[in-house]
């Protein structure tokens, strides 16, 4: 899992910041869905149950294939926008690199 540590995080008063994740889920048709969550495992289970993203109505979620940790929701949203703009081949390269590191 990639962890961004050099980005400043904004701490809410009286509490720690919970990390957020950009994640990719492989659908049954082979496509990749990109999203963010503070708990990607829980979100993936919701995707598998058909809850949440309409994306999986036509092709069910099969596997959580990539996660990247960010210090806060804002950073995760920025990274999600960048990942969504990537070509499929670049997203597949992220998945392959993540798998190679034991992700």
mmCIF file of N, CA and C in Angstrom:
data_model
loop_
_atom_site.group_PDB
_atom_site.id
_atom_site.type_symbol
_atom_site.label_atom_id
_atom_site.label_comp_id
_atom_site.label_asym_id
_atom_site.label_seq_id
_atom_site.Cartn_x
_atom_site.Cartn_y
_atom_site.Cartn_z
ATOM 1 N N UNK A 1 0.842 -1.159 0.000
ATOM 2 C CA UNK A 1 0.000 0.000 0.000
ATOM 3 C C UNK A 1 0.894 1.230 0.000
ATOM 4 N N UNK A 2 0.604 2.193 -0.841
ATOM 5 C CA UNK A 2 1.343 3.433 -0.885
ATOM 6 C C UNK A 2 0.841 4.342 0.219
ATOM 7 N N UNK A 3 1.756 4.983 0.913
ATOM 8 C CA UNK A 3 1.344 5.897 1.968
ATOM 9 C C UNK A 3 2.009 7.232 1.742
ATOM 10 N N UNK A 4 1.222 8.255 1.639
ATOM 11 C CA UNK A 4 1.738 9.601 1.440
ATOM 12 C C UNK A 4 1.964 10.215 2.809
ATOM 13 N N UNK A 5 3.218 10.524 3.127
ATOM 14 C CA UNK A 5 3.514 11.051 4.458
ATOM 15 C C UNK A 5 3.983 12.495 4.425
ATOM 16 N N UNK A 6 4.354 13.020 3.252
ATOM 17 C CA UNK A 6 4.881 14.373 3.210
ATOM 18 C C UNK A 6 3.788 15.428 3.064
ATOM 19 N N UNK A 7 2.538 15.014 2.830
ATOM 20 C CA UNK A 7 1.446 15.972 2.710
ATOM 21 C C UNK A 7 0.973 16.393 4.098
ATOM 22 N N UNK A 8 0.768 17.686 4.296
ATOM 23 C CA UNK A 8 0.289 18.123 5.607
ATOM 24 C C UNK A 8 -1.147 17.672 5.827
ATOM 25 N N UNK A 9 -1.464 17.313 7.047
ATOM 26 C CA UNK A 9 -2.833 16.910 7.351
ATOM 27 C C UNK A 9 -3.466 17.948 8.261
ATOM 28 N N UNK A 10 -4.753 18.134 8.063
ATOM 29 C CA UNK A 10 -5.485 19.066 8.904
ATOM 30 C C UNK A 10 -6.157 18.264 10.000
ATOM 31 N N UNK A 11 -5.855 18.605 11.240
ATOM 32 C CA UNK A 11 -6.452 17.882 12.360
ATOM 33 C C UNK A 11 -7.651 18.665 12.877
ATOM 34 N N UNK A 12 -8.777 17.991 12.996
ATOM 35 C CA UNK A 12 -9.924 18.672 13.584
ATOM 36 C C UNK A 12 -9.680 18.909 15.070
ATOM 37 N N UNK A 13 -10.315 19.926 15.642
ATOM 38 C CA UNK A 13 -10.099 20.202 17.067
ATOM 39 C C UNK A 13 -10.417 18.988 17.927
ATOM 40 N N UNK A 14 -9.464 18.629 18.786
ATOM 41 C CA UNK A 14 -9.691 17.549 19.736
ATOM 42 C C UNK A 14 -9.715 16.155 19.157
ATOM 43 N N UNK A 15 -9.136 15.946 17.980
ATOM 44 C CA UNK A 15 -9.174 14.589 17.445
ATOM 45 C C UNK A 15 -8.085 14.322 16.433
ATOM 46 N N UNK A 16 -7.810 13.056 16.243
ATOM 47 C CA UNK A 16 -6.841 12.653 15.239
ATOM 48 C C UNK A 16 -7.528 12.569 13.884
ATOM 49 N N UNK A 17 -6.753 12.735 12.840
ATOM 50 C CA UNK A 17 -7.267 12.593 11.490
ATOM 51 C C UNK A 17 -7.262 11.119 11.133
ATOM 52 N N UNK A 18 -8.354 10.650 10.612
ATOM 53 C CA UNK A 18 -8.449 9.271 10.155
ATOM 54 C C UNK A 18 -7.974 9.240 8.705
ATOM 55 N N UNK A 19 -7.083 8.331 8.355
ATOM 56 C CA UNK A 19 -6.623 8.290 6.965
ATOM 57 C C UNK A 19 -7.749 7.884 6.017
ATOM 58 N N UNK A 20 -7.639 8.343 4.799
ATOM 59 C CA UNK A 20 -8.577 7.984 3.732
ATOM 60 C C UNK A 20 -7.798 7.255 2.656
ATOM 61 N N UNK A 21 -8.501 6.478 1.858
ATOM 62 C CA UNK A 21 -7.876 5.638 0.849
ATOM 63 C C UNK A 21 -8.521 5.853 -0.509
ATOM 64 N N UNK A 22 -7.684 5.851 -1.529
ATOM 65 C CA UNK A 22 -8.149 5.724 -2.904
ATOM 66 C C UNK A 22 -8.056 4.240 -3.196
ATOM 67 N N UNK A 23 -9.090 3.676 -3.813
ATOM 68 C CA UNK A 23 -9.072 2.243 -4.078
ATOM 69 C C UNK A 23 -9.603 1.944 -5.472
ATOM 70 N N UNK A 24 -9.207 0.796 -5.985
ATOM 71 C CA UNK A 24 -9.725 0.289 -7.257
ATOM 72 C C UNK A 24 -10.346 -1.072 -7.010
ATOM 73 N N UNK A 25 -11.530 -1.270 -7.580
ATOM 74 C CA UNK A 25 -12.236 -2.546 -7.498
ATOM 75 C C UNK A 25 -12.398 -3.078 -8.913
ATOM 76 N N UNK A 26 -12.075 -4.353 -9.088
ATOM 77 C CA UNK A 26 -12.284 -5.003 -10.385
ATOM 78 C C UNK A 26 -13.715 -5.525 -10.433
ATOM 79 N N UNK A 27 -14.423 -5.177 -11.504
ATOM 80 C CA UNK A 27 -15.786 -5.655 -11.723
ATOM 81 C C UNK A 27 -15.735 -6.960 -12.516
ATOM 82 N N UNK A 28 -16.847 -7.674 -12.540
ATOM 83 C CA UNK A 28 -16.918 -8.967 -13.226
ATOM 84 C C UNK A 28 -16.593 -8.851 -14.713
ATOM 85 N N UNK A 29 -16.866 -7.699 -15.318
ATOM 86 C CA UNK A 29 -16.580 -7.521 -16.743
ATOM 87 C C UNK A 29 -15.131 -7.096 -17.006
ATOM 88 N N UNK A 30 -14.308 -7.026 -15.956
ATOM 89 C CA UNK A 30 -12.894 -6.682 -16.097
ATOM 90 C C UNK A 30 -12.587 -5.207 -15.924
ATOM 91 N N UNK A 31 -13.607 -4.374 -15.850
ATOM 92 C CA UNK A 31 -13.375 -2.942 -15.692
ATOM 93 C C UNK A 31 -12.909 -2.631 -14.269
ATOM 94 N N UNK A 32 -12.356 -1.440 -14.108
ATOM 95 C CA UNK A 32 -11.875 -0.992 -12.803
ATOM 96 C C UNK A 32 -12.690 0.207 -12.343
ATOM 97 N N UNK A 33 -13.143 0.156 -11.113
ATOM 98 C CA UNK A 33 -13.894 1.251 -10.496
ATOM 99 C C UNK A 33 -12.990 1.921 -9.473
ATOM 100 N N UNK A 34 -12.931 3.246 -9.498
ATOM 101 C CA UNK A 34 -12.112 4.007 -8.556
ATOM 102 C C UNK A 34 -13.015 4.739 -7.575
ATOM 103 N N UNK A 35 -12.655 4.681 -6.294
ATOM 104 C CA UNK A 35 -13.410 5.391 -5.270
ATOM 105 C C UNK A 35 -12.518 5.750 -4.104
ATOM 106 N N UNK A 36 -13.107 6.419 -3.108
ATOM 107 C CA UNK A 36 -12.389 6.723 -1.876
ATOM 108 C C UNK A 36 -13.232 6.273 -0.691
ATOM 109 N N UNK A 37 -12.551 5.963 0.404
ATOM 110 C CA UNK A 37 -13.235 5.556 1.629
ATOM 111 C C UNK A 37 -12.263 5.651 2.795
ATOM 112 N N UNK A 38 -12.819 5.786 3.989
ATOM 113 C CA UNK A 38 -11.972 5.717 5.181
ATOM 114 C C UNK A 38 -11.835 4.271 5.650
ATOM 115 N N UNK A 39 -12.563 3.355 5.000
ATOM 116 C CA UNK A 39 -12.492 1.918 5.298
ATOM 117 C C UNK A 39 -12.773 1.140 4.010
ATOM 118 N N UNK A 40 -11.751 0.977 3.162
ATOM 119 C CA UNK A 40 -11.976 0.358 1.855
ATOM 120 C C UNK A 40 -12.477 -1.083 1.911
ATOM 121 N N UNK A 41 -12.094 -1.840 2.923
ATOM 122 C CA UNK A 41 -12.591 -3.220 3.034
ATOM 123 C C UNK A 41 -14.106 -3.229 3.243
ATOM 124 N N UNK A 42 -14.570 -2.381 4.157
ATOM 125 C CA UNK A 42 -16.008 -2.280 4.417
ATOM 126 C C UNK A 42 -16.752 -1.802 3.170
ATOM 127 N N UNK A 43 -16.176 -0.819 2.481
ATOM 128 C CA UNK A 43 -16.807 -0.271 1.271
ATOM 129 C C UNK A 43 -16.874 -1.330 0.178
ATOM 130 N N UNK A 44 -15.818 -2.120 0.037
ATOM 131 C CA UNK A 44 -15.810 -3.194 -0.955
ATOM 132 C C UNK A 44 -16.924 -4.200 -0.667
ATOM 133 N N UNK A 45 -17.099 -4.560 0.588
ATOM 134 C CA UNK A 45 -18.177 -5.491 0.946
ATOM 135 C C UNK A 45 -19.539 -4.916 0.570
ATOM 136 N N UNK A 46 -19.708 -3.608 0.746
ATOM 137 C CA UNK A 46 -20.962 -2.971 0.328
ATOM 138 C C UNK A 46 -21.123 -3.051 -1.187
ATOM 139 N N UNK A 47 -20.033 -2.815 -1.901
ATOM 140 C CA UNK A 47 -20.092 -2.928 -3.361
ATOM 141 C C UNK A 47 -20.508 -4.343 -3.764
ATOM 142 N N UNK A 48 -19.956 -5.341 -3.096
ATOM 143 C CA UNK A 48 -20.300 -6.728 -3.418
ATOM 144 C C UNK A 48 -21.770 -7.033 -3.154
ATOM 145 N N UNK A 49 -22.347 -6.375 -2.164
ATOM 146 C CA UNK A 49 -23.760 -6.589 -1.834
ATOM 147 C C UNK A 49 -24.690 -5.756 -2.711
ATOM 148 N N UNK A 50 -24.105 -4.979 -3.642
ATOM 149 C CA UNK A 50 -24.919 -4.143 -4.513
ATOM 150 C C UNK A 50 -25.357 -2.842 -3.875
ATOM 151 N N UNK A 51 -24.732 -2.474 -2.763
ATOM 152 C CA UNK A 51 -25.061 -1.219 -2.087
ATOM 153 C C UNK A 51 -24.026 -0.170 -2.468
ATOM 154 N N UNK A 52 -24.448 1.065 -2.513
ATOM 155 C CA UNK A 52 -23.499 2.125 -2.828
ATOM 156 C C UNK A 52 -23.492 2.446 -4.307
ATOM 157 N N UNK A 53 -22.356 2.326 -4.935
ATOM 158 C CA UNK A 53 -22.172 2.739 -6.324
ATOM 159 C C UNK A 53 -23.075 1.975 -7.296
ATOM 160 N N UNK A 54 -23.759 2.735 -8.142
ATOM 161 C CA UNK A 54 -24.604 2.124 -9.186
ATOM 162 C C UNK A 54 -23.764 1.400 -10.232
ATOM 163 N N UNK A 55 -22.484 1.722 -10.270
ATOM 164 C CA UNK A 55 -21.556 1.127 -11.234
ATOM 165 C C UNK A 55 -21.654 -0.395 -11.238
ATOM 166 N N UNK A 56 -21.868 -0.985 -10.082
ATOM 167 C CA UNK A 56 -21.841 -2.443 -9.950
ATOM 168 C C UNK A 56 -23.193 -3.107 -10.187
ATOM 169 N N UNK A 57 -24.197 -2.349 -10.594
ATOM 170 C CA UNK A 57 -25.506 -2.943 -10.893
ATOM 171 C C UNK A 57 -25.420 -3.847 -12.122
ATOM 172 N N UNK A 58 -24.623 -3.443 -13.120
ATOM 173 C CA UNK A 58 -24.517 -4.213 -14.362
ATOM 174 C C UNK A 58 -23.386 -5.230 -14.347
ATOM 175 N N UNK A 59 -22.376 -4.998 -13.540
ATOM 176 C CA UNK A 59 -21.245 -5.919 -13.451
ATOM 177 C C UNK A 59 -20.749 -5.941 -12.002
ATOM 178 N N UNK A 60 -21.046 -6.999 -11.264
ATOM 179 C CA UNK A 60 -20.746 -7.043 -9.823
ATOM 180 C C UNK A 60 -19.262 -6.861 -9.479
ATOM 181 N N UNK A 61 -19.025 -6.322 -8.300
ATOM 182 C CA UNK A 61 -17.667 -6.157 -7.777
ATOM 183 C C UNK A 61 -17.061 -7.532 -7.505
ATOM 184 N N UNK A 62 -15.841 -7.739 -7.981
ATOM 185 C CA UNK A 62 -15.169 -9.030 -7.823
ATOM 186 C C UNK A 62 -14.017 -9.002 -6.828
ATOM 187 N N UNK A 63 -13.185 -7.960 -6.901
ATOM 188 C CA UNK A 63 -11.986 -7.946 -6.056
ATOM 189 C C UNK A 63 -11.528 -6.517 -5.790
ATOM 190 N N UNK A 64 -11.062 -6.288 -4.574
ATOM 191 C CA UNK A 64 -10.409 -5.035 -4.219
ATOM 192 C C UNK A 64 -8.949 -5.208 -4.636
ATOM 193 N N UNK A 65 -8.516 -4.483 -5.670
ATOM 194 C CA UNK A 65 -7.212 -4.767 -6.275
ATOM 195 C C UNK A 65 -6.148 -3.700 -6.024
ATOM 196 N N UNK A 66 -6.527 -2.589 -5.400
ATOM 197 C CA UNK A 66 -5.560 -1.512 -5.174
ATOM 198 C C UNK A 66 -6.061 -0.600 -4.063
ATOM 199 N N UNK A 67 -5.156 -0.196 -3.172
ATOM 200 C CA UNK A 67 -5.456 0.798 -2.140
ATOM 201 C C UNK A 67 -4.246 1.701 -1.963
ATOM 202 N N UNK A 68 -4.512 2.976 -1.768
ATOM 203 C CA UNK A 68 -3.455 3.952 -1.527
ATOM 204 C C UNK A 68 -3.911 4.859 -0.389
ATOM 205 N N UNK A 69 -3.143 4.914 0.671
ATOM 206 C CA UNK A 69 -3.527 5.697 1.853
ATOM 207 C C UNK A 69 -3.128 7.155 1.709
ATOM 208 N N UNK A 70 -4.032 8.046 2.159
ATOM 209 C CA UNK A 70 -3.783 9.488 2.176
ATOM 210 C C UNK A 70 -4.135 10.024 3.561
ATOM 211 N N UNK A 71 -3.530 11.127 3.966
ATOM 212 C CA UNK A 71 -3.711 11.600 5.340
ATOM 213 C C UNK A 71 -5.102 12.147 5.659
ATOM 214 N N UNK A 72 -5.845 12.569 4.639
ATOM 215 C CA UNK A 72 -7.180 13.102 4.905
ATOM 216 C C UNK A 72 -8.054 12.969 3.663
ATOM 217 N N UNK A 73 -9.324 13.279 3.829
ATOM 218 C CA UNK A 73 -10.294 13.111 2.745
ATOM 219 C C UNK A 73 -9.984 14.018 1.553
ATOM 220 N N UNK A 74 -9.569 15.240 1.817
ATOM 221 C CA UNK A 74 -9.254 16.174 0.734
ATOM 222 C C UNK A 74 -8.148 15.654 -0.167
ATOM 223 N N UNK A 75 -7.084 15.139 0.438
ATOM 224 C CA UNK A 75 -5.976 14.577 -0.348
ATOM 225 C C UNK A 75 -6.449 13.364 -1.144
ATOM 226 N N UNK A 76 -7.264 12.529 -0.520
ATOM 227 C CA UNK A 76 -7.780 11.341 -1.209
ATOM 228 C C UNK A 76 -8.655 11.738 -2.395
ATOM 229 N N UNK A 77 -9.485 12.760 -2.229
ATOM 230 C CA UNK A 77 -10.332 13.230 -3.334
ATOM 231 C C UNK A 77 -9.494 13.738 -4.501
ATOM 232 N N UNK A 78 -8.429 14.482 -4.201
ATOM 233 C CA UNK A 78 -7.549 14.980 -5.267
ATOM 234 C C UNK A 78 -6.901 13.818 -6.023
ATOM 235 N N UNK A 79 -6.425 12.829 -5.273
ATOM 236 C CA UNK A 79 -5.786 11.676 -5.918
ATOM 237 C C UNK A 79 -6.803 10.867 -6.717
ATOM 238 N N UNK A 80 -8.020 10.730 -6.191
ATOM 239 C CA UNK A 80 -9.063 9.996 -6.913
ATOM 240 C C UNK A 80 -9.313 10.635 -8.277
ATOM 241 N N UNK A 81 -9.387 11.961 -8.324
ATOM 242 C CA UNK A 81 -9.599 12.647 -9.605
ATOM 243 C C UNK A 81 -8.474 12.335 -10.584
ATOM 244 N N UNK A 82 -7.240 12.306 -10.082
ATOM 245 C CA UNK A 82 -6.102 11.990 -10.952
ATOM 246 C C UNK A 82 -6.179 10.556 -11.465
ATOM 247 N N UNK A 83 -6.484 9.617 -10.585
ATOM 248 C CA UNK A 83 -6.557 8.206 -10.985
ATOM 249 C C UNK A 83 -7.680 8.004 -11.997
ATOM 250 N N UNK A 84 -8.811 8.650 -11.785
ATOM 251 C CA UNK A 84 -9.942 8.492 -12.708
ATOM 252 C C UNK A 84 -9.614 8.998 -14.109
ATOM 253 N N UNK A 85 -8.674 9.947 -14.216
ATOM 254 C CA UNK A 85 -8.278 10.483 -15.520
ATOM 255 C C UNK A 85 -7.292 9.574 -16.256
ATOM 256 N N UNK A 86 -6.706 8.617 -15.558
ATOM 257 C CA UNK A 86 -5.717 7.731 -16.179
ATOM 258 C C UNK A 86 -6.363 6.807 -17.204
ATOM 259 N N UNK A 87 -5.573 6.431 -18.198
ATOM 260 C CA UNK A 87 -6.019 5.395 -19.141
ATOM 261 C C UNK A 87 -6.087 4.071 -18.395
ATOM 262 N N UNK A 88 -6.853 3.141 -18.953
ATOM 263 C CA UNK A 88 -6.989 1.841 -18.297
ATOM 264 C C UNK A 88 -5.623 1.168 -18.140
ATOM 265 N N UNK A 89 -4.748 1.309 -19.133
ATOM 266 C CA UNK A 89 -3.429 0.676 -19.044
ATOM 267 C C UNK A 89 -2.634 1.212 -17.847
ATOM 268 N N UNK A 90 -2.763 2.494 -17.562
ATOM 269 C CA UNK A 90 -2.060 3.077 -16.412
ATOM 270 C C UNK A 90 -2.669 2.580 -15.101
ATOM 271 N N UNK A 91 -3.993 2.436 -15.066
ATOM 272 C CA UNK A 91 -4.642 1.887 -13.869
ATOM 273 C C UNK A 91 -4.211 0.439 -13.658
ATOM 274 N N UNK A 92 -4.111 -0.321 -14.746
ATOM 275 C CA UNK A 92 -3.659 -1.714 -14.640
ATOM 276 C C UNK A 92 -2.225 -1.768 -14.128
ATOM 277 N N UNK A 93 -1.396 -0.787 -14.512
ATOM 278 C CA UNK A 93 -0.018 -0.728 -14.013
ATOM 279 C C UNK A 93 -0.009 -0.469 -12.502
ATOM 280 N N UNK A 94 -0.904 0.392 -12.017
ATOM 281 C CA UNK A 94 -1.023 0.611 -10.569
ATOM 282 C C UNK A 94 -1.385 -0.686 -9.859
ATOM 283 N N UNK A 95 -2.345 -1.409 -10.430
ATOM 284 C CA UNK A 95 -2.791 -2.678 -9.841
ATOM 285 C C UNK A 95 -1.638 -3.678 -9.805
ATOM 286 N N UNK A 96 -0.891 -3.778 -10.910
ATOM 287 C CA UNK A 96 0.227 -4.726 -10.984
ATOM 288 C C UNK A 96 1.314 -4.376 -9.971
ATOM 289 N N UNK A 97 1.641 -3.088 -9.851
ATOM 290 C CA UNK A 97 2.667 -2.666 -8.894
ATOM 291 C C UNK A 97 2.210 -2.930 -7.462
ATOM 292 N N UNK A 98 0.948 -2.698 -7.196
ATOM 293 C CA UNK A 98 0.391 -2.943 -5.859
ATOM 294 C C UNK A 98 0.453 -4.428 -5.522
ATOM 295 N N UNK A 99 0.084 -5.265 -6.479
ATOM 296 C CA UNK A 99 0.123 -6.719 -6.267
ATOM 297 C C UNK A 99 1.559 -7.200 -6.057
ATOM 298 N N UNK A 100 2.508 -6.596 -6.780
ATOM 299 C CA UNK A 100 3.911 -7.002 -6.673
ATOM 300 C C UNK A 100 4.497 -6.679 -5.296
ATOM 301 N N UNK A 101 3.921 -5.695 -4.615
ATOM 302 C CA UNK A 101 4.418 -5.332 -3.284
ATOM 303 C C UNK A 101 3.662 -6.049 -2.173
ATOM 304 N N UNK A 102 2.850 -7.003 -2.550
ATOM 305 C CA UNK A 102 2.119 -7.786 -1.556
ATOM 306 C C UNK A 102 0.806 -7.180 -1.132
ATOM 307 N N UNK A 103 0.336 -6.194 -1.892
ATOM 308 C CA UNK A 103 -0.924 -5.511 -1.568
ATOM 309 C C UNK A 103 -2.086 -6.367 -1.607
#
